[in-house]
Short mmCIF file of C-alpha atoms and ligand atoms in Angstrom, two decimals:
data_model
loop_
_atom_site.label_atom_id
_atom_site.label_comp_id
_atom_site.label_asym_id
_atom_site.label_seq_id
_atom_site.Cartn_x
_atom_site.Cartn_y
_atom_site.Cartn_z
CA UNK A 5 90.76 -13.58 11.68
CA UNK A 6 93.97 -15.19 10.52
CA UNK A 7 95.53 -14.80 7.07
CA UNK A 8 96.72 -17.30 4.44
CA UNK A 9 100.50 -17.68 4.38
CA UNK A 10 102.21 -15.57 1.71
CA UNK A 11 104.48 -17.33 -0.83
CA UNK A 12 107.41 -15.51 0.81
CA UNK A 13 106.53 -16.96 4.23
CA UNK A 14 106.26 -20.46 2.81
CA UNK A 15 109.62 -20.07 1.10
CA UNK A 16 111.24 -18.83 4.33
CA UNK A 17 109.78 -21.74 6.29
CA UNK A 18 110.91 -24.24 3.67
CA UNK A 19 114.38 -22.82 3.84
CA UNK A 20 114.48 -22.79 7.65
CA UNK A 21 113.06 -26.29 8.17
CA UNK A 22 114.58 -28.14 5.23
CA UNK A 23 112.96 -30.99 3.28
CA UNK A 24 112.28 -33.15 6.36
CA UNK A 25 110.51 -30.29 8.10
CA UNK A 26 108.37 -28.81 5.38
CA UNK A 27 105.95 -30.33 2.87
CA UNK A 28 103.03 -29.27 0.78
CA UNK A 29 102.68 -32.72 -0.87
CA UNK A 30 99.00 -33.70 -0.70
CA UNK A 31 99.98 -37.35 -0.04
CA UNK A 32 102.14 -36.34 2.97
CA UNK A 33 99.39 -34.20 4.43
CA UNK A 34 96.38 -36.39 3.71
CA UNK A 35 96.57 -38.76 6.74
CA UNK A 36 96.78 -35.85 9.12
CA UNK A 37 93.87 -33.78 7.81
CA UNK A 38 91.19 -36.10 9.13
CA UNK A 39 90.61 -36.91 12.80
CA UNK A 40 90.76 -40.40 14.22
CA UNK A 41 86.99 -40.73 14.32
CA UNK A 42 86.64 -39.40 10.74
CA UNK A 43 84.19 -36.72 11.77
CA UNK A 44 86.28 -33.76 10.60
CA UNK A 45 88.17 -33.18 7.38
CA UNK A 46 90.34 -30.10 7.04
CA UNK A 47 92.91 -28.60 4.71
CA UNK A 48 96.27 -26.96 5.30
CA UNK A 49 98.66 -24.86 3.22
CA UNK A 50 101.65 -26.95 4.39
CA UNK A 51 102.76 -29.33 7.11
CA UNK A 52 105.68 -28.16 9.24
CA UNK A 53 107.66 -30.71 11.22
CA UNK A 54 110.23 -28.89 13.38
CA UNK A 55 113.14 -30.80 14.89
CA UNK A 56 113.66 -28.61 17.96
CA UNK A 57 112.32 -25.80 20.09
CA UNK A 58 114.34 -23.14 18.22
CA UNK A 59 112.62 -24.12 15.01
CA UNK A 60 109.19 -23.98 16.70
CA UNK A 61 110.04 -20.56 18.00
CA UNK A 62 111.03 -19.31 14.55
CA UNK A 63 107.88 -20.78 12.98
CA UNK A 64 105.62 -19.10 15.52
CA UNK A 65 107.42 -15.74 15.26
CA UNK A 66 107.20 -15.74 11.48
CA UNK A 67 103.54 -16.78 11.49
CA UNK A 68 102.66 -14.22 14.18
CA UNK A 69 104.14 -11.49 12.00
CA UNK A 70 101.73 -12.36 9.14
CA UNK A 71 98.85 -13.52 11.34
CA UNK A 72 98.94 -17.05 9.96
CA UNK A 73 97.15 -19.77 11.94
CA UNK A 74 98.99 -22.81 13.32
CA UNK A 75 97.30 -26.09 14.18
CA UNK A 76 99.53 -28.21 16.41
CA UNK A 77 99.24 -31.96 16.13
CA UNK A 78 100.77 -34.97 17.85
CA UNK A 79 99.44 -38.50 17.31
CA UNK A 80 96.19 -37.22 15.81
CA UNK A 81 94.12 -39.20 18.30
CA UNK A 82 91.92 -36.33 19.48
CA UNK A 83 88.40 -37.38 20.37
CA UNK A 84 87.07 -33.88 19.75
CA UNK A 85 88.56 -32.77 16.42
CA UNK A 86 91.11 -30.75 18.40
CA UNK A 87 94.00 -31.29 15.99
CA UNK A 88 92.23 -31.00 12.64
CA UNK A 89 92.53 -27.72 10.73
CA UNK A 90 89.48 -25.99 9.28
CA UNK A 91 88.41 -26.28 5.66
CA UNK A 92 89.84 -22.96 4.43
CA UNK A 93 93.27 -24.43 3.77
CA UNK A 94 94.88 -21.27 5.15
CA UNK A 95 96.33 -22.74 8.34
CA UNK A 96 99.67 -24.48 8.69
CA UNK A 97 99.68 -27.90 10.29
CA UNK A 98 102.40 -28.05 12.94
CA UNK A 99 103.36 -31.69 13.40
CA UNK A 100 105.30 -32.23 16.62
CA UNK A 101 106.07 -35.86 15.80
CA UNK A 102 109.73 -35.29 14.88
CA UNK A 103 110.44 -33.79 18.31
CA UNK A 104 110.31 -37.19 19.95
CA UNK A 105 113.39 -37.29 22.16
CA UNK A 106 113.46 -38.36 25.74
CA UNK A 107 115.77 -35.60 26.89
CA UNK A 108 116.45 -37.18 30.27
CA UNK A 109 115.11 -39.67 32.73
CA UNK A 110 116.12 -40.04 36.35
CA UNK A 111 115.03 -42.74 38.75
CA UNK A 112 116.59 -40.70 41.59
CA UNK A 113 114.57 -37.59 40.81
CA UNK A 114 111.54 -39.59 39.64
CA UNK A 115 111.30 -37.33 36.59
CA UNK A 116 111.41 -37.82 32.83
CA UNK A 117 111.82 -34.88 30.47
CA UNK A 118 110.12 -35.77 27.21
CA UNK A 119 109.65 -33.82 24.03
CA UNK A 120 106.16 -33.21 22.72
CA UNK A 121 106.31 -35.85 19.98
CA UNK A 122 107.33 -38.75 22.20
CA UNK A 123 104.71 -41.51 22.02
CA UNK A 124 103.21 -42.48 25.36
CA UNK A 125 104.05 -46.21 25.01
CA UNK A 126 107.70 -45.25 24.43
CA UNK A 127 107.71 -43.27 27.65
CA UNK A 128 106.24 -46.29 29.45
CA UNK A 129 109.08 -48.47 28.11
CA UNK A 130 111.78 -45.95 29.01
CA UNK A 131 110.44 -45.59 32.55
CA UNK A 132 110.37 -49.38 32.98
CA UNK A 133 114.01 -49.59 31.91
CA UNK A 134 115.02 -47.43 34.89
CA UNK A 135 112.73 -49.28 37.30
CA UNK A 136 110.03 -46.63 37.34
CA UNK A 137 106.63 -46.03 35.76
CA UNK A 138 104.71 -43.21 34.16
CA UNK A 139 101.25 -43.85 35.64
CA UNK A 140 98.88 -42.63 32.95
CA UNK A 141 97.63 -44.84 30.19
CA UNK A 142 94.85 -45.02 27.63
CA UNK A 143 93.76 -47.04 24.62
CA UNK A 144 95.66 -44.79 22.16
CA UNK A 145 98.98 -45.15 24.00
CA UNK A 146 100.66 -46.45 20.84
CA UNK A 147 100.04 -43.22 18.95
CA UNK A 148 99.14 -40.45 21.47
CA UNK A 149 102.08 -38.10 22.13
CA UNK A 150 103.20 -36.25 25.23
CA UNK A 151 102.39 -32.83 23.74
CA UNK A 152 98.83 -33.88 22.95
CA UNK A 153 98.37 -35.55 26.30
CA UNK A 154 99.54 -32.40 28.09
CA UNK A 155 97.51 -30.10 25.87
CA UNK A 156 94.31 -32.03 26.44
CA UNK A 157 94.97 -32.79 30.11
CA UNK A 158 94.44 -36.43 29.19
CA UNK A 159 92.92 -38.89 31.64
CA UNK A 160 92.40 -42.51 30.66
CA UNK A 161 92.05 -45.73 32.59
CA UNK A 162 94.45 -45.06 35.44
CA UNK A 163 93.46 -41.74 36.89
CA UNK A 164 92.11 -43.03 40.17
CA UNK A 165 95.35 -42.90 42.10
CA UNK A 166 97.66 -40.49 40.33
CA UNK A 167 95.23 -38.12 38.63
CA UNK A 168 95.12 -36.67 35.10
CA UNK A 169 98.06 -35.02 33.32
CA UNK A 170 97.57 -31.94 35.54
CA UNK A 171 98.85 -33.98 38.44
CA UNK A 172 101.71 -35.55 36.54
CA UNK A 173 103.26 -32.64 34.66
CA UNK A 174 105.91 -31.03 36.83
CA UNK A 175 107.28 -28.62 34.27
CA UNK A 176 106.70 -27.35 30.75
CA UNK A 177 108.65 -25.84 27.92
CA UNK A 178 106.44 -24.06 25.41
CA UNK A 179 106.56 -21.52 22.65
CA UNK A 180 104.13 -18.72 23.34
CA UNK A 181 102.12 -17.01 20.56
CA UNK A 182 104.75 -14.32 19.91
CA UNK A 183 107.49 -16.92 19.46
CA UNK A 184 109.08 -16.47 22.88
CA UNK A 185 110.08 -19.61 24.74
CA UNK A 186 108.63 -20.30 28.19
CA UNK A 187 111.33 -22.28 30.01
CA UNK A 188 109.40 -23.91 32.83
CA UNK A 189 110.87 -27.39 32.79
CA UNK A 190 112.38 -27.25 36.29
CA UNK A 191 110.57 -29.77 38.43
CA UNK A 192 109.98 -27.69 41.58
CA UNK A 193 107.84 -29.15 44.29
CA UNK A 194 107.16 -25.66 45.59
CA UNK A 195 107.05 -22.48 43.55
CA UNK A 196 105.03 -19.42 44.48
CA UNK A 197 106.11 -16.91 41.87
CA UNK A 198 102.58 -16.10 40.74
CA UNK A 199 100.24 -17.41 38.08
CA UNK A 200 100.91 -21.03 37.20
CA UNK A 201 101.67 -20.74 33.48
CA UNK A 202 102.31 -24.48 33.37
CA UNK A 203 98.76 -25.28 34.52
CA UNK A 204 97.41 -22.67 32.09
CA UNK A 205 99.07 -24.48 29.18
CA UNK A 206 97.89 -27.93 30.33
CA UNK A 207 94.49 -28.54 28.77
CA UNK A 208 94.73 -25.38 26.63
CA UNK A 209 94.56 -27.50 23.45
CA UNK A 210 97.31 -25.48 21.79
CA UNK A 211 95.32 -22.24 21.96
CA UNK A 212 97.84 -20.44 24.18
CA UNK A 213 101.11 -21.80 22.84
CA UNK A 214 102.89 -24.87 21.57
CA UNK A 215 104.02 -27.32 24.24
CA UNK A 216 107.46 -28.51 23.14
CA UNK A 217 108.53 -30.60 26.16
CA UNK A 218 107.35 -31.57 29.60
CA UNK A 219 108.87 -32.81 32.87
CA UNK A 220 106.81 -35.77 33.95
CA UNK A 221 106.44 -37.40 37.33
CA UNK A 222 107.49 -41.04 37.63
CA UNK A 223 106.26 -43.41 40.33
CA UNK A 224 107.57 -46.74 41.60
CA UNK A 225 107.46 -49.61 39.12
CA UNK A 226 104.81 -52.26 39.51
CA UNK A 227 106.08 -55.23 41.52
CA UNK A 228 102.96 -57.25 40.97
CA UNK A 229 99.47 -56.56 39.77
CA UNK A 230 96.14 -58.27 40.07
CA UNK A 231 93.38 -57.80 37.54
CA UNK A 232 89.81 -58.87 38.21
CA UNK A 233 86.58 -58.87 36.23
CA UNK A 234 83.45 -58.55 38.33
CA UNK A 235 79.79 -58.94 37.37
CA UNK A 236 77.28 -56.73 39.15
CA UNK A 237 73.70 -55.68 39.20
CA UNK A 238 73.97 -51.88 38.87
CA UNK A 239 76.28 -48.87 38.77
CA UNK A 240 75.28 -48.22 42.37
CA UNK A 241 76.60 -51.63 43.40
CA UNK A 242 79.75 -50.86 41.42
CA UNK A 243 80.41 -47.71 43.41
CA UNK A 244 79.66 -49.58 46.64
CA UNK A 245 82.30 -52.12 45.59
CA UNK A 246 84.83 -49.36 44.96
CA UNK A 247 84.27 -47.94 48.41
CA UNK A 248 84.60 -51.42 49.90
CA UNK A 249 87.90 -51.81 48.06
CA UNK A 250 89.06 -48.41 49.36
CA UNK A 251 88.91 -49.78 52.85
CA UNK A 252 90.16 -53.26 52.09
CA UNK A 253 92.91 -52.63 49.53
CA UNK A 254 93.58 -48.89 49.82
CA UNK A 255 95.13 -46.95 47.03
CA UNK A 256 96.56 -50.08 45.41
CA UNK A 257 93.42 -49.97 43.27
CA UNK A 258 94.52 -47.96 40.27
CA UNK A 259 91.79 -48.80 37.74
CA UNK A 260 88.10 -49.26 38.19
CA UNK A 261 86.40 -49.35 34.80
CA UNK A 262 82.70 -49.88 34.31
CA UNK A 263 81.58 -52.03 31.37
CA UNK A 264 77.89 -52.48 30.66
CA UNK A 265 76.49 -55.64 29.07
CA UNK A 266 76.02 -53.77 25.76
CA UNK A 267 79.69 -52.76 25.57
CA UNK A 268 80.87 -56.31 26.32
CA UNK A 269 78.50 -57.66 23.65
CA UNK A 270 79.85 -55.14 21.11
CA UNK A 271 83.45 -56.18 21.78
CA UNK A 272 82.63 -59.90 21.61
CA UNK A 273 80.83 -59.31 18.31
CA UNK A 274 83.40 -57.09 16.60
CA UNK A 275 86.82 -57.85 18.06
CA UNK A 276 88.29 -61.19 17.07
CA UNK A 277 89.71 -63.44 19.76
CA UNK A 278 87.80 -61.94 22.69
CA UNK A 279 85.70 -63.99 25.09
CA UNK A 280 83.51 -63.15 28.05
CA UNK A 281 85.51 -63.37 31.29
CA UNK A 282 82.58 -64.71 33.31
CA UNK A 283 80.02 -67.36 32.56
CA UNK A 284 76.45 -66.20 32.87
CA UNK A 285 75.07 -62.80 31.96
CA UNK A 286 75.46 -59.69 34.08
CA UNK A 287 74.03 -56.27 33.31
CA UNK A 288 77.16 -54.54 34.50
CA UNK A 289 80.81 -55.37 34.98
CA UNK A 290 83.88 -53.71 36.37
CA UNK A 291 87.49 -54.26 35.46
CA UNK A 292 89.71 -53.70 38.47
CA UNK A 293 93.46 -53.45 38.58
CA UNK A 294 95.31 -53.39 41.89
CA UNK A 295 99.05 -52.97 41.92
CA UNK A 296 101.82 -53.11 44.44
CA UNK A 297 105.38 -51.81 44.22
CA UNK A 298 108.29 -54.23 44.36
CA UNK A 299 108.33 -55.14 48.02
CA UNK A 300 104.74 -54.46 49.10
CA UNK A 301 102.16 -57.11 49.99
CA UNK A 302 100.64 -59.21 47.27
CA UNK A 303 97.70 -57.33 45.71
CA UNK A 304 96.18 -60.58 44.46
CA UNK A 305 95.63 -61.79 48.00
CA UNK A 306 94.20 -58.47 49.09
CA UNK A 307 91.96 -58.05 46.08
CA UNK A 308 90.82 -61.68 46.21
CA UNK A 309 89.88 -61.32 49.90
CA UNK A 310 87.99 -58.08 49.28
CA UNK A 311 86.07 -59.53 46.34
CA UNK A 312 85.05 -62.61 48.35
CA UNK A 313 83.63 -60.22 50.97
CA UNK A 314 81.79 -58.27 48.25
CA UNK A 315 80.23 -61.48 46.90
CA UNK A 316 79.16 -62.53 50.38
CA UNK A 317 77.28 -59.33 51.08
CA UNK A 318 75.75 -59.16 47.61
CA UNK A 319 77.66 -56.16 46.33
CA UNK A 320 78.99 -58.28 43.47
CA UNK A 321 77.26 -61.12 41.59
CA UNK A 322 80.35 -62.96 40.38
CA UNK A 323 84.07 -62.31 40.03
CA UNK A 324 87.18 -63.76 38.50
CA UNK A 325 90.75 -62.76 39.29
CA UNK A 326 93.06 -63.22 36.32
CA UNK A 327 95.23 -66.28 36.89
CA UNK A 328 98.00 -65.11 34.56
CA UNK A 329 99.37 -62.02 32.85
CA UNK A 330 97.86 -63.29 29.60
CA UNK A 331 94.42 -63.43 31.19
CA UNK A 332 94.88 -59.98 32.70
CA UNK A 333 95.81 -58.65 29.27
CA UNK A 334 92.72 -60.35 27.78
CA UNK A 335 90.48 -58.56 30.32
CA UNK A 336 92.13 -55.25 29.47
CA UNK A 337 91.77 -55.90 25.77
CA UNK A 338 88.00 -56.05 26.19
CA UNK A 339 88.00 -52.73 27.97
CA UNK A 340 90.35 -51.04 25.54
CA UNK A 341 88.39 -52.28 22.50
CA UNK A 342 85.06 -50.77 23.38
CA UNK A 343 85.48 -47.63 21.23
CA UNK A 344 86.76 -49.65 18.26
CA UNK A 345 83.89 -52.13 18.53
CA UNK A 346 81.36 -49.33 18.81
CA UNK A 347 82.82 -47.62 15.73
CA UNK A 348 82.39 -50.86 13.75
CA UNK A 349 78.86 -51.32 14.97
CA UNK A 350 77.38 -48.13 13.52
CA UNK A 351 76.65 -44.50 14.27
CA UNK A 352 76.52 -43.25 17.83
CA UNK A 353 76.38 -39.86 19.52
CA UNK A 354 79.29 -39.89 21.96
CA UNK A 355 79.46 -37.93 25.17
CA UNK A 356 82.19 -37.56 27.75
CA UNK A 357 80.46 -36.69 30.98
CA UNK A 358 81.48 -36.15 34.57
CA UNK A 359 79.64 -35.37 37.73
CA UNK A 360 80.45 -35.81 41.40
CA UNK A 361 81.54 -39.42 41.83
CA UNK A 362 78.74 -40.33 44.24
CA UNK A 363 76.11 -38.91 41.88
CA UNK A 364 77.18 -40.76 38.74
CA UNK A 365 75.50 -44.19 39.30
CA UNK A 366 72.02 -42.66 39.51
CA UNK A 367 72.71 -40.04 36.87
CA UNK A 368 73.70 -42.55 34.23
CA UNK A 369 70.74 -44.85 34.81
CA UNK A 370 68.22 -42.00 34.90
CA UNK A 371 69.71 -40.24 31.90
CA UNK A 372 69.59 -43.47 29.87
CA UNK A 373 65.86 -43.87 30.60
CA UNK A 374 65.21 -40.23 29.77
CA UNK A 375 67.03 -40.52 26.41
CA UNK A 376 65.12 -43.73 25.51
CA UNK A 377 61.84 -42.03 26.31
CA UNK A 378 62.61 -38.84 24.43
CA UNK A 379 64.26 -40.50 21.39
CA UNK A 380 62.50 -43.84 20.89
CA UNK A 381 64.66 -46.56 19.37
CA UNK A 382 67.96 -45.05 20.43
CA UNK A 383 70.22 -47.27 22.51
CA UNK A 384 72.18 -45.45 25.20
CA UNK A 385 74.98 -47.11 27.11
CA UNK A 386 77.66 -45.72 29.37
CA UNK A 387 81.07 -47.12 30.15
CA UNK A 388 84.37 -46.06 31.58
CA UNK A 389 85.89 -44.37 34.54
CA UNK A 390 83.24 -44.70 37.22
CA UNK A 391 85.79 -44.19 39.99
CA UNK A 392 86.56 -40.74 38.51
CA UNK A 393 82.87 -39.84 38.13
CA UNK A 394 83.47 -39.89 34.35
CA UNK A 395 81.62 -42.10 31.90
CA UNK A 396 81.39 -42.12 28.13
CA UNK A 397 77.65 -41.86 27.74
CA UNK A 398 77.06 -42.95 24.18
CA UNK A 399 73.78 -43.18 22.40
CA UNK A 400 73.67 -45.63 19.50
CA UNK A 401 71.37 -44.83 16.60
CA UNK A 402 68.12 -46.82 16.22
CA UNK A 403 68.73 -50.16 14.50
CA UNK A 404 67.24 -49.03 11.18
CA UNK A 405 69.27 -45.75 11.05
CA UNK A 406 72.30 -45.11 8.87
CA UNK A 407 75.18 -42.60 8.99
CA UNK A 408 72.74 -39.77 8.11
CA UNK A 409 71.48 -40.07 11.69
CA UNK A 410 74.63 -38.30 12.89
CA UNK A 411 73.59 -35.13 11.07
CA UNK A 412 69.90 -35.67 11.75
CA UNK A 413 68.70 -36.64 15.21
CA UNK A 414 72.10 -36.93 16.91
CA UNK A 415 72.65 -33.18 17.62
CA UNK A 416 69.30 -33.03 19.46
CA UNK A 417 70.30 -36.13 21.45
CA UNK A 418 73.58 -34.48 22.37
CA UNK A 419 71.88 -31.23 23.41
CA UNK A 420 69.45 -33.26 25.55
CA UNK A 421 72.26 -35.23 27.25
CA UNK A 422 74.32 -32.09 27.81
CA UNK A 423 71.32 -30.30 29.34
CA UNK A 424 70.91 -33.18 31.77
CA UNK A 425 74.55 -33.23 32.89
CA UNK A 426 74.63 -29.46 33.19
CA UNK A 427 71.50 -29.50 35.35
CA UNK A 428 73.23 -32.10 37.53
CA UNK A 429 76.18 -29.76 38.05
CA UNK A 430 78.55 -31.79 35.86
CA UNK A 431 80.76 -31.31 32.82
CA UNK A 432 80.14 -31.89 29.11
CA UNK A 433 83.83 -32.71 28.66
CA UNK A 434 85.49 -34.72 31.38
CA UNK A 435 88.62 -35.84 29.57
CA UNK A 436 88.35 -35.55 25.79
CA UNK A 437 88.52 -31.77 25.62
CA UNK A 438 86.43 -29.29 23.66
CA UNK A 439 88.26 -29.19 20.32
CA UNK A 440 85.84 -28.18 17.61
CA UNK A 441 83.33 -30.86 18.47
CA UNK A 442 82.01 -29.35 21.68
CA UNK A 443 82.67 -25.69 20.98
CA UNK A 444 79.07 -24.72 20.30
CA UNK A 445 77.84 -26.67 23.30
CA UNK A 446 80.41 -25.01 25.55
CA UNK A 447 79.22 -21.63 24.22
CA UNK A 448 75.60 -22.63 24.89
CA UNK A 449 76.06 -24.15 28.36
CA UNK A 450 79.32 -22.78 29.74
CA UNK A 451 79.26 -20.52 32.77
CA UNK A 452 79.50 -16.94 31.31
CA UNK A 453 82.00 -15.83 33.95
CA UNK A 454 84.28 -18.70 33.15
CA UNK A 455 83.95 -18.16 29.39
CA UNK A 456 84.71 -14.46 29.75
CA UNK A 457 87.84 -15.28 31.74
CA UNK A 458 88.92 -17.79 29.11
CA UNK A 459 88.44 -15.24 26.32
CA UNK A 460 90.36 -12.60 28.26
CA UNK A 461 93.31 -14.96 28.73
CA UNK A 462 93.22 -16.01 25.11
CA UNK A 463 93.10 -12.40 23.86
CA UNK A 464 95.91 -11.34 26.16
CA UNK A 465 98.30 -14.08 25.07
CA UNK A 466 97.19 -14.60 21.49
CA UNK A 467 95.67 -11.34 20.29
CA UNK A 468 95.91 -12.37 16.64
CA UNK A 469 94.16 -15.68 17.33
CA UNK A 470 96.73 -17.71 15.44
CA UNK A 471 97.07 -20.60 17.89
CA UNK A 472 94.72 -23.44 16.94
CA UNK A 473 91.85 -21.09 16.12
CA UNK A 474 88.32 -22.39 16.25
CA UNK A 475 89.09 -24.78 19.13
CA UNK A 476 88.30 -24.66 22.85
CA UNK A 477 87.48 -20.96 23.29
CA UNK A 478 84.00 -20.06 22.00
CA UNK A 479 84.07 -16.73 20.15
CA UNK A 480 81.67 -14.04 21.21
CA UNK A 481 78.78 -14.26 18.79
CA UNK A 482 77.39 -11.16 17.18
CA UNK A 483 74.53 -10.83 19.65
CA UNK A 484 76.81 -11.14 22.66
CA UNK A 485 79.31 -8.76 21.07
CA UNK A 486 76.70 -6.01 20.74
CA UNK A 487 75.92 -6.39 24.47
CA UNK A 488 79.56 -6.38 25.47
C1 LIG B 512 87.89 -44.58 26.58
O1 LIG B 512 87.79 -44.40 27.79
O2 LIG B 512 87.82 -45.70 26.07
C2 LIG B 512 88.25 -43.41 25.74
O3 LIG B 512 88.11 -42.22 26.39
C3 LIG B 512 87.68 -43.47 24.37
C4 LIG B 512 86.22 -43.30 24.16
O4 LIG B 512 85.49 -42.65 24.88
O5 LIG B 512 85.71 -43.78 23.16
ZN1 LIG B 513 87.85 -42.47 28.52
#
């Protein structure tokens, strides 16, 4: 149990951080106390905005002394309520947005060292300026920050070739729960000095420390890219197409995003200026991006040839390769607008599922039928990162339902979907994290051995439970505690 901050602590923090780094003004705090999806609303005693790692270290040390909780926050784009404080108002919100420097960037070393508050799109721009690229992107790139991306092991629409943040973070600087600074920024290709603290902090959602900076891997800049929109009959055919492309185009294929008819319809209905890329209706579509570095062969030719082969053998129903950058961007806009369109359309129970890649096509079709049968009137649809075995399996409320559905039938739908993916050997959180949204479900369905190890690590590093409490690590409930 954490404590509320004493007036003396608040005064010390105000003094240490100055007016730009400390506020209790309700108007300053308000935008940051609600998550992006507006599912959680919290309170905080103050918002702290440190300007450097020394200030973060002092904040953590002072809070540890009094047992005051800290909730770190970057761009506030968590999909799981991971950066929203609880309703007690006792925690301090730790905004990392002022620490937004790019400390260094080197095309020779292929590494950028970015502070936690740097916005992803700004890193993309900086990498382009030195002829390189940071190969991870997602719809929220204009607001998501490096610290949040590291702390949630973010994925997104370009994981296929270069992996999630775990594969792209080469070093980390972080403040641990006692205020000490872990200086692990060196980008070492090989390092066998024991436990990988860096990997422990990636995906820890701020529960083991505050990530203040990261060394990030850069890859060659894109010389040319080719973006195609393909209509297909089924997710099975989509996966068959991906495997065909593996052979024909190799790892130039960096995105392979599945879009069902329902998701396209939602975007066309709710997002101005969008139009269907193909004439004629298809139940399923994929958006494909193939890229080549500066001097490599033209991906358009390769992708075009492979898609013609796919059409010939019936793997694809129709396909169009973007004829210009503007058209490529228009295809991507459809894909990146799905969440926004869905939000405008009405309530939905959202799920972020993964299973072995080869098993996903059948899983998603069978799970959709099972949900429809069990909850008549609901409208499941799944979209996203089929090539990663990860789809967002969302279940829209029946047409006559209103927002109350989210607190009514939706939790039972979620439990049903999570039971199905768990039985299939998959994960209830592929890329969005646990936050507070999936905490109870992780407690219910998580492997006890894994949960016990997580709790042991958490207790060892953060015995006072001041780092983002109530997120990611399910507490032992009373019944389990009496058995323990
Ligand atoms: C996406 O892939 O579009 C994001 O993860 C967001 C979402 O699931 O809504
Ligand atoms: Zn996603």
